[in-house]
XYZ file of C-alpha atoms in Angstrom:
543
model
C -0.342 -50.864 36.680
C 2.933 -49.533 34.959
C 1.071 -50.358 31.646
C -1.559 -48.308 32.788
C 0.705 -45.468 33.889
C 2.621 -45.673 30.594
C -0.460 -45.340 28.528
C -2.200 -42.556 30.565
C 1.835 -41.184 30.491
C 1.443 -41.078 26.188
C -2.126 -39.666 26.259
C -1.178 -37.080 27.955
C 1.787 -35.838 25.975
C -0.423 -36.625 22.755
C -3.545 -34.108 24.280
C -0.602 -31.540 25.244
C 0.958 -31.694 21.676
C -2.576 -31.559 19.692
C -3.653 -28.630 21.920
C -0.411 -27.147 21.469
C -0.444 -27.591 17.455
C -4.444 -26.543 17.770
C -3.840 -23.101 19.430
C 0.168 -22.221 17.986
C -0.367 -23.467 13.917
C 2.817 -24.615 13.585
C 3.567 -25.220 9.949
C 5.256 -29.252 9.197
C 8.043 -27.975 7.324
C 11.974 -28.341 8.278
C 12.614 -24.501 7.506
C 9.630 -23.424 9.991
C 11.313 -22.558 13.275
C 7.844 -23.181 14.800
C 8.135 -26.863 14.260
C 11.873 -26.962 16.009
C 10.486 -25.322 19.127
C 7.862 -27.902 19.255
C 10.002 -30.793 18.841
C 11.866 -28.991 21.779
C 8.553 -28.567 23.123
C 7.213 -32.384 23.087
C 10.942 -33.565 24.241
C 11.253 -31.262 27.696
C 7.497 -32.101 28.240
C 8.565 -35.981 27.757
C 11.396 -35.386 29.903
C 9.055 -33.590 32.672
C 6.872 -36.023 32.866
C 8.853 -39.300 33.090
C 10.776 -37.084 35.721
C 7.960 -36.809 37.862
C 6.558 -40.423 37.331
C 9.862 -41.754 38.412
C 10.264 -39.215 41.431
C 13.573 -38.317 40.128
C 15.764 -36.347 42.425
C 18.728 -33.668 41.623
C 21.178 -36.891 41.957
C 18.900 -39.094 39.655
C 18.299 -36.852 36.832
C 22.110 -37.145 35.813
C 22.477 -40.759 36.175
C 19.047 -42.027 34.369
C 19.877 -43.591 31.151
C 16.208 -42.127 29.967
C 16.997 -38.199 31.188
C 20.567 -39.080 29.882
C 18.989 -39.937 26.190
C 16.106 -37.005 26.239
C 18.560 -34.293 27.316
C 21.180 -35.609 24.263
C 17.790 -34.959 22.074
C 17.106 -31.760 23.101
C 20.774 -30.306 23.347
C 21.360 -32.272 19.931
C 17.643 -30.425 18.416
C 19.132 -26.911 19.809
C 22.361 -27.140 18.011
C 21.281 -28.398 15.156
C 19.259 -25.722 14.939
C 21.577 -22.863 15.568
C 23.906 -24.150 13.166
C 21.374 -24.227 10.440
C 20.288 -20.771 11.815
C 24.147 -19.598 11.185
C 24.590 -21.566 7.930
C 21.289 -19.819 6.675
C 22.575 -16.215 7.551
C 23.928 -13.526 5.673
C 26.915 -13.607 7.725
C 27.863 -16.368 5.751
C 25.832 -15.813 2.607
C 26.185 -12.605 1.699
C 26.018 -12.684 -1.635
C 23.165 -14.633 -2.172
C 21.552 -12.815 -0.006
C 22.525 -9.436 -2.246
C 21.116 -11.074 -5.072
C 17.584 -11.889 -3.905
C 15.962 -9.394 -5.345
C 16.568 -8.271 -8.943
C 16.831 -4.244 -8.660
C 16.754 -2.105 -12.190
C 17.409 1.521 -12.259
C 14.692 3.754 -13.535
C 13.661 6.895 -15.423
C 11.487 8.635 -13.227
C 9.296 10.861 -15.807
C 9.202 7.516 -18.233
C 8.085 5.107 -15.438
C 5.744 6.783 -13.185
C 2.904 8.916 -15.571
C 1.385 12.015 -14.079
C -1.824 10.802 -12.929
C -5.352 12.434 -12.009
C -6.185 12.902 -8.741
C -9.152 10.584 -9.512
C -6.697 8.205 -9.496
C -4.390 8.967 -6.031
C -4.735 7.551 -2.908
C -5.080 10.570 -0.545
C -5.323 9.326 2.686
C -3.479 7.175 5.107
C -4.610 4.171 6.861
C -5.101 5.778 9.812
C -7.763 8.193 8.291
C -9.215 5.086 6.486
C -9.947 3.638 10.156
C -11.541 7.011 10.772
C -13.900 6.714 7.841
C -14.452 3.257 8.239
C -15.714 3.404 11.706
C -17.756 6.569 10.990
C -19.724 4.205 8.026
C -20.248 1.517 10.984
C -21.469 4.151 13.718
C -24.470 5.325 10.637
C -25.577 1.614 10.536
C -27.864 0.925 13.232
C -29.076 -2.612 12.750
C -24.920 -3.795 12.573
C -23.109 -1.365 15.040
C -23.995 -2.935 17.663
C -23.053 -6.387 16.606
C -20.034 -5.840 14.414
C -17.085 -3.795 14.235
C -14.413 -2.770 11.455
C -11.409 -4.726 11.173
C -7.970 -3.049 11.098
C -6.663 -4.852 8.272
C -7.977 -2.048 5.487
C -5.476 -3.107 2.515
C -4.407 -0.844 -0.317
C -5.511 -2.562 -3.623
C -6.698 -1.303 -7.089
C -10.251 -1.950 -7.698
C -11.818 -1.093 -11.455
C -8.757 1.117 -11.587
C -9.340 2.938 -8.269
C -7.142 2.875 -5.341
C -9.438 1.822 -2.673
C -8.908 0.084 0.751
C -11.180 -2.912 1.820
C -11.460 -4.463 5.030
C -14.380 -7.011 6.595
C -15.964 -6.591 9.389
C -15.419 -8.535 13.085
C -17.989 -9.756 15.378
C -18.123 -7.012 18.136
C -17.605 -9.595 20.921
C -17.584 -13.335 21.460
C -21.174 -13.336 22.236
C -21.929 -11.575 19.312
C -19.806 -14.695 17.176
C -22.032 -17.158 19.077
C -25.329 -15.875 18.202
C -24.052 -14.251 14.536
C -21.857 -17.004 13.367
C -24.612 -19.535 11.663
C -25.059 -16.558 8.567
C -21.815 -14.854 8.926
C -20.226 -11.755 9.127
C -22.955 -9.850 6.035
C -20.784 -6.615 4.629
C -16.999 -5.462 4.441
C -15.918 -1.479 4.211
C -14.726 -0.106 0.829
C -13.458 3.024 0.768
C -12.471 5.203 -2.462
C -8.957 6.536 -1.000
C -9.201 9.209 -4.281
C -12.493 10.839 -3.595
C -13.478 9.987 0.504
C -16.128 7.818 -0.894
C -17.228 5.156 1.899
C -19.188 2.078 1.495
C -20.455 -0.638 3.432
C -20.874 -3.578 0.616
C -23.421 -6.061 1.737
C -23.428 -9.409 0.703
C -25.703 -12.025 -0.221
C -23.995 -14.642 1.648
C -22.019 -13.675 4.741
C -18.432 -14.042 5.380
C -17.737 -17.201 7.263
C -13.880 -17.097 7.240
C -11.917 -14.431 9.002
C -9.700 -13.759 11.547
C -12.594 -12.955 14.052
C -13.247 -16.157 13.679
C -12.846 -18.852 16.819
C -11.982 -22.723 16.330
C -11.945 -24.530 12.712
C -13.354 -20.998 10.961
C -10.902 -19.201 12.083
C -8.794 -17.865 8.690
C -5.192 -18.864 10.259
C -6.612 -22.502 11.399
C -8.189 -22.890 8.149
C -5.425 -22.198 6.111
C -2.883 -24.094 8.368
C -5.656 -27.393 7.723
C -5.827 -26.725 4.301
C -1.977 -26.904 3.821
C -0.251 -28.352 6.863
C 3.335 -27.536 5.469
C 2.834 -24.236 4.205
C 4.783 -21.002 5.764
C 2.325 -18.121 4.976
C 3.492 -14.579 5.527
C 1.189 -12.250 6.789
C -2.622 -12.507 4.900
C -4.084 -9.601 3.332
C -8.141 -9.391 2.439
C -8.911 -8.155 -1.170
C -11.783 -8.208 -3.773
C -11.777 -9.380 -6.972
C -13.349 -7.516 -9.666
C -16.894 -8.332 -9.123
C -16.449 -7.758 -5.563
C -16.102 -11.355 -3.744
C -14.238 -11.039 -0.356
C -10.750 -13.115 -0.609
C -7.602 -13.531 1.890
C -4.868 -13.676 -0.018
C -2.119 -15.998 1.462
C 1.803 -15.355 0.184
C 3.646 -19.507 1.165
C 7.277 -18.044 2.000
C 9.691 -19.654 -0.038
C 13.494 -20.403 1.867
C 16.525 -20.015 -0.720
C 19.307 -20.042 1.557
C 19.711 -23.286 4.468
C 17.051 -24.076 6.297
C 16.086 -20.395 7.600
C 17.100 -17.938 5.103
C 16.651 -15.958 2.049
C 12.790 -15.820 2.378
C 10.688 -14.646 -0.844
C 7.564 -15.864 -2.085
C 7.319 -19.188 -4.305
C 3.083 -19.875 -4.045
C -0.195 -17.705 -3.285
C -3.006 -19.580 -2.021
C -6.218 -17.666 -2.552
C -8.890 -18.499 0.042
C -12.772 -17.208 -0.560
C -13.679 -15.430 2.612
C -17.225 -17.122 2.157
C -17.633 -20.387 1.147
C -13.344 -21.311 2.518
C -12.531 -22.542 -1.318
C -9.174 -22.456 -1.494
C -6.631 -22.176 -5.083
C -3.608 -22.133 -5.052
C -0.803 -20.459 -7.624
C 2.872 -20.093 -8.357
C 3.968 -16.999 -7.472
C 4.823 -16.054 -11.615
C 1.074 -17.151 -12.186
C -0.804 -15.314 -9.812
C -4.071 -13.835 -11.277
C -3.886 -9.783 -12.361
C -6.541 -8.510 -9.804
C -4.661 -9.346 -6.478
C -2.305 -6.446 -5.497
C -0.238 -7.940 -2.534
C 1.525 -10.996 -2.690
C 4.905 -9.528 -1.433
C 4.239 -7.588 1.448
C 5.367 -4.185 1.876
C 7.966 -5.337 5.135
C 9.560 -7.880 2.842
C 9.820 -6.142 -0.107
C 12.006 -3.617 2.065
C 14.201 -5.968 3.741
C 15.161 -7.543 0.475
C 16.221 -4.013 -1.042
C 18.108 -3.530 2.299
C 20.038 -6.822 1.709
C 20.463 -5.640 -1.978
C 21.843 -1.857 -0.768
C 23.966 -3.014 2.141
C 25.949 -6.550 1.290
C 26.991 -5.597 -2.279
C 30.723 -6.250 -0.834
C 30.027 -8.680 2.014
C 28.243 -8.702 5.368
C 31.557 -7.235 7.362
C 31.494 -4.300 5.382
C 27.740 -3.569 6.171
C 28.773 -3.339 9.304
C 32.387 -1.571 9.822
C 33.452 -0.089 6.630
C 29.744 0.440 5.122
C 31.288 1.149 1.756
C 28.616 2.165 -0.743
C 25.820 0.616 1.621
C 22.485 2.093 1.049
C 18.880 1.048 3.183
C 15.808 2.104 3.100
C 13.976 5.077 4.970
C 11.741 4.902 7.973
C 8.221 4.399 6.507
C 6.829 3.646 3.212
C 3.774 4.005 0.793
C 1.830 3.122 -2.229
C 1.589 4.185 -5.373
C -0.356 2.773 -8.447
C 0.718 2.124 -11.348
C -0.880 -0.370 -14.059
C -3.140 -1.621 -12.327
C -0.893 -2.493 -9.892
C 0.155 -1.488 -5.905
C 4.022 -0.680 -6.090
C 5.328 -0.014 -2.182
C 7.622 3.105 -2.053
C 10.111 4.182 -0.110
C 13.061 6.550 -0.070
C 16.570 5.208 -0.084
C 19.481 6.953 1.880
C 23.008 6.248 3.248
C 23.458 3.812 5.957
C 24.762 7.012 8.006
C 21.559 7.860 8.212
C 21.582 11.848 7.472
C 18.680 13.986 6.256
C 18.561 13.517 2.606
C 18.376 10.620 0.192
C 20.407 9.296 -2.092
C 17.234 8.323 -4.254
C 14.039 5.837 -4.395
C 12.632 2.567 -5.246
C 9.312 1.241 -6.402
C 8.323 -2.637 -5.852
C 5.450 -4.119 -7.524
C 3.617 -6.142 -4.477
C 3.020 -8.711 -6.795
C 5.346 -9.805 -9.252
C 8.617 -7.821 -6.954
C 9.826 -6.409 -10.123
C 11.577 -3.587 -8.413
C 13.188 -0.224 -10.036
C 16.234 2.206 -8.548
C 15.792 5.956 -9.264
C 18.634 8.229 -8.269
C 17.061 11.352 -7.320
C 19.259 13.146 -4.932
C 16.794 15.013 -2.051
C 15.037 15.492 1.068
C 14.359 12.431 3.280
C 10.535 11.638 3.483
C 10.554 13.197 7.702
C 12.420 16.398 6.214
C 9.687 16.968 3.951
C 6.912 16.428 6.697
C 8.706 18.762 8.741
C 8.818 21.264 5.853
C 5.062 20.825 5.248
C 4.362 20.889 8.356
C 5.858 23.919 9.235
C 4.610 25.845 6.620
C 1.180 25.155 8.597
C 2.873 25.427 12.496
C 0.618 27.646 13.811
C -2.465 25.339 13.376
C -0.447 22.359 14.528
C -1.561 19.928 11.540
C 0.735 16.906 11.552
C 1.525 15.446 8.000
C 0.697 12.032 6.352
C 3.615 9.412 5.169
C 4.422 11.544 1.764
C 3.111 10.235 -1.506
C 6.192 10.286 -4.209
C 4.046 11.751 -7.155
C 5.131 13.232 -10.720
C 4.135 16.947 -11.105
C 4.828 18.402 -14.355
C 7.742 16.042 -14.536
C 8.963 16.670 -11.081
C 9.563 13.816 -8.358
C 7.058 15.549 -5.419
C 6.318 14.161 -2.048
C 2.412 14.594 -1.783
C 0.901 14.636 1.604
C -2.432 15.429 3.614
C -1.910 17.420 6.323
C -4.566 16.379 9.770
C -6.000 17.697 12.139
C -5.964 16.556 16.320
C -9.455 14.428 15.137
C -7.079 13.083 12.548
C -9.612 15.027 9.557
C -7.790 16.172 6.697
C -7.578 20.051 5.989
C -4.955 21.021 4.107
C -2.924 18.877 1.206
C 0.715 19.521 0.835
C 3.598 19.503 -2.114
C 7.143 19.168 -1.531
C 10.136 19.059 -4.347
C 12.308 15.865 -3.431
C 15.541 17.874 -4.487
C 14.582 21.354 -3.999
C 12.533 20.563 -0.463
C 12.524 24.329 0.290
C 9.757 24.509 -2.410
C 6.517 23.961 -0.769
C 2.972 24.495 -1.501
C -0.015 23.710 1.083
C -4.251 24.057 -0.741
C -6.715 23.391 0.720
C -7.583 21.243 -2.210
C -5.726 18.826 -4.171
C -6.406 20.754 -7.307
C -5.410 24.262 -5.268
C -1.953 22.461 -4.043
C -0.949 21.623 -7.401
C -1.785 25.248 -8.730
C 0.478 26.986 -5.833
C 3.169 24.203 -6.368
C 3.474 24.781 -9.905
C 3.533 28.559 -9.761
C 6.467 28.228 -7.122
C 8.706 26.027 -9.302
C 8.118 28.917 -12.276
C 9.263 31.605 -10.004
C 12.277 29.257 -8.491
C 13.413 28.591 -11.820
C 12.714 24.859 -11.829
C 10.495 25.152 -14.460
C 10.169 27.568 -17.423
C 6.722 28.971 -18.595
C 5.551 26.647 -21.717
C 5.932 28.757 -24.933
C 2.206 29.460 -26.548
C 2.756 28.120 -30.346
C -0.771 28.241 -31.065
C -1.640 30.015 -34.346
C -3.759 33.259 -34.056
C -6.923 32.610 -36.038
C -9.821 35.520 -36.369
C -13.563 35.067 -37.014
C -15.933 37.599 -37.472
C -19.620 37.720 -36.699
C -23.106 38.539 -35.180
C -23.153 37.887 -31.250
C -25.808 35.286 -31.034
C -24.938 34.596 -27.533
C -23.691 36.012 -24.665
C -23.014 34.918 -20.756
C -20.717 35.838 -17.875
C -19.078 33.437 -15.468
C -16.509 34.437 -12.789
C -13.448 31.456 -12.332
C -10.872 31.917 -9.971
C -12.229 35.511 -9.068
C -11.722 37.055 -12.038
C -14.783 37.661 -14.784
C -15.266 36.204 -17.857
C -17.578 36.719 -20.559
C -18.380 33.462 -23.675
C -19.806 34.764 -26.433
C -20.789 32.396 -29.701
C -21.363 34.166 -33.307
C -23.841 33.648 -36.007
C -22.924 30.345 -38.188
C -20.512 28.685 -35.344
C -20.665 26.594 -32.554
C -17.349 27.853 -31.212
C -16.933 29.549 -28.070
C -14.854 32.274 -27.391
C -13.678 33.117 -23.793
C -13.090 37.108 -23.309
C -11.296 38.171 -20.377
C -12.925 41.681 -18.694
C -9.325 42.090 -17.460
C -7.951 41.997 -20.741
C -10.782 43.156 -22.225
C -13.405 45.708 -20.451
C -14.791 46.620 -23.840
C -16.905 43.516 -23.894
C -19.265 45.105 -21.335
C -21.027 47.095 -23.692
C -21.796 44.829 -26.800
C -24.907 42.666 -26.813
C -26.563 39.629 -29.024
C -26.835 40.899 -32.783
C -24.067 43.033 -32.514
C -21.005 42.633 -35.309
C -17.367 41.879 -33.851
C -14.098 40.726 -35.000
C -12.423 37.992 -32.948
C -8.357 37.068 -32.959
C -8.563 33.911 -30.632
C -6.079 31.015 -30.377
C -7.713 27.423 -30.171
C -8.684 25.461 -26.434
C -10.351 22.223 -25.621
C -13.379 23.376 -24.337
C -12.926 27.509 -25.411
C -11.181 29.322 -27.528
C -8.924 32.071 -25.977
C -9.528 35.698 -27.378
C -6.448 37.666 -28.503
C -8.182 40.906 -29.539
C -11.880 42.068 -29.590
C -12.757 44.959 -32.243
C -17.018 45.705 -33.314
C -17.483 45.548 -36.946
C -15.120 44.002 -39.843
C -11.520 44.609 -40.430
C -9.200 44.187 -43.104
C -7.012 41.848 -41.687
C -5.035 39.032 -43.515
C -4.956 36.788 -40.492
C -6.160 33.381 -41.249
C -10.248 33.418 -40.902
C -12.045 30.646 -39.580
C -13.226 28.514 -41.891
């Protein structure tokens, strides 16, 4: 009978731990807290158990040899713990902890290229979700069994910043009758141009985080490697568009607890499970996020705040610098590098400069760029637009015309974009609002002229003249103000003539004779002077 009682006794705690394991994941790895509270977890339960099989009372419980031993365990797993929790903080390792990330300093107008706003991300995350569930609401025969996941990550795809996310069954009775093909699209969204796209596949997605029992992403994973410590999965595509979860394995430099980074990547195919793992300095070019944007800041905060010990960090905060509030993407080489501002750790309204991490190599470089905090220039945007009550995106840090510029899209109550918004980082009263990108950058650049930030770019182009027959003629209006192109006989230049400039050109027509002083452009060539007829002029002629 006690045999019997013993084994039922063992079966039980066995069920309780697998279901336990089954439903929490804990990873099998000393430096996984998880695993401590389970030990703790299987020892109280043993403890409960034996308690209530014996019908131990108050009195009992401190004189039983067996409670005696199991309570030594657990105090003896708890403090052992906490002292490898203290030995593994920066309280005590500082400067390892300062050194975890290898920071260079930067020259802004060198590193970061002016790029085309083909190329930059415009919207948020937020107005991603917007899109995203917009697509799904147009799709008839999958709205009403699938939904958009939240996850929408930031990655570079054919050299456009795009967000991706899969779908999710709409409700577990949708997984039950959906599950034997999958879930059969994901959202990709251009973040440049607005362009949305629901990307059917062939095969459907069998492995996500909508996902219940052996399917599900997490358990999968967690099977796959039993001792791995993942940090938080992201889902890309790779350049031919196959559906992956990219999972960073946390790697512990300091004790048992600290000093996290990332050491492997394991790459799982969201269809068929595959899994391939990587070392972190091997990881293949197309995946964008193997540090995550939340570590990547906390290991520049270590690096900005314990450069002379933890102590001072906290009373004397001697040359201690953190990171803002907030942070965003930017790409560069085809690659995601997270952004944020960096300020004092008094935390006032400007910044003492910036830093740009590459997500997945953490090469990570320091510009000093004294200026407005990434709020004050929200606020400034934002008030230049008060009386429509638009509330401003998480700025963009953009180079204009060699000028570090916040960038943001100001929204709506729907959360729509209407407006787009320019800020200078050190001169934040400068600010331009457009109501396109292109109409933004025109206002902003005209304001730092007339501030003084920038001077007008000297015309060296040489005057040139060409004289001819009008062969053609046509008018145009750009920007409001009319233009005429006019072509002569024996070139295939065009010649742009300003009616401003120029009101003459009203009255001549094809076959009439003119002489020409233009200076050289990409797609037209400017006109300097118009005159009918030849002149005797020994300006260089057009060859």
């Amino acid at each position: 009978m006690k045999k019997s009682r013993k084994l039922i006794i063992a079966i039980i705690i066995i069920l309780a731990a697998g279901l336990y394991y089954y439903v929490s994941l804990p990873a099998i790895n000393i430096h996984s807290t998880d695993v401590w509270f389970f030990v703790l977890f299987l020892l109280a339960a043993a403890a409960v158990l034996y308690a209530v099989r014996k019908k131990l009372g108050r009195g009992e419980l401190k004189q039983n040899k067996v409670m005696k031993t199991l309570g030594f365990l657990v105090l003896g797993v708890g403090v052992i713990y906490l002292i490898g929790a203290l030995l593994s903080s920066p309280i005590i390792n500082a400067k390892k902890y300062q050194k975890l990330m290898k920071v260079e300093e930067g020259e802004f107008a060198e590193d970061v290229e002016e790029l085309s706003f083909d190329k930059i991300p415009l919207l948020d995350k937020d107005t991603a979700e917007l899109l995203g569930d917009r697509k799904m609401g147009s799709m008839v025969d999958m709205v009403s069994q699938f939904e958009a996941d939240e996850i929408y990550s930031q990655i570079n795809y054919k050299g456009n910043p795009v967000r991706v996310t899969p779908l999710k069954y709409a409700s577990v009775i949708k997984w039950f009758t959906n599950r034997s093909n999958g879930i059969p699209a994901y959202i990709r969204i251009n973040m440049a141009t607005q362009s949305t796209e629901l990307v059917k596949l062939e095969e459907g997605i069998k492995y996500t985080t909508s996902e219940h029992f052996n399917r599900n992403i997490y358990r999968h994973l967690r099977f796959a490697h039993p001792t791995y410590i993942y940090d938080d999965l992201s889902f890309e595509i790779d350049e031919e568009g196959t559906p992956f979860w990219i999972a960073p394995v946390k790697k512990f430099n300091i004790g048992l607890f600290g000093g996290e980074t990332v050491g492997k990547v394991v790459l799982c195919n969201a269809i068929t499970g595959e899994t391939e793992e990587y070392d972190i300095e091997d990881v293949p070019q197309w995946v964008d996020r193997a540090y995550s944007a939340d570590l990547l800041v906390d290991l520049f905060d270590y690096y900005g705040t314990l450069k002379h010990g933890f102590f001072n960090s906290v009373l004397g905060q001697k040359d201690c610098l953190k990171t803002t509030d907030g942070y965003n993407y930017l790409a560069l080489d085809d690659d995601v590098w997270m952004y944020t501002g960096v300020t004092s750790v008094n935390g006032d309204q400007s910044n003492v400069g910036f830093v740009l991490s590459n997500q997945r190599t953490m090469e990570t470089k320091y510009y000093k760029v004294e200026g407005a905090t990434e709020t004050s220039a929200m606020s400034s945007a934002e008030g230049q637009v008060q009386n429509l009550k638009y509330t401003s995106t998480f700025p963009l840090l953009l180079n204009i015309s060699d000028e570090p510029t916040y960038f943001m899209a100001l929204k709506d109550d729907a959360g729509l974009v209407k407006k787009y918004a320019m800020v200078n980082v050190q001169k934040y009263q400068i600010v331009a609002i457009g109501d396109s990108v292109s109409q933004c950058e025109e206002n902003y650049l005209e304001l730092l002229l007339s501030n003084g930030v920038k001077e007008a770019e000297k015309d060296t182009r040489e005057v040139m003249t060409a004289t001819g027959k009008i062969t053609k003629i046509a008018q145009a209006v750009i920007e409001g103000s009319s233009h005429y192109y006019v072509m002569l006989e024996g070139s295939d230049e065009i010649f742009d003539v300003s009616v401003v400039d120029f009101i003459d050109i009203v009255k001549y027509d094809v076959g009439q004779e003119v002489t020409i002083e233009y200076k050289q452009g990409e797609k037209a060539n400017t006109v300097m002077s118009l005159s009918e007829g030849k002149t005797e002029d020994n300006t260089k002629t057009e060859e």
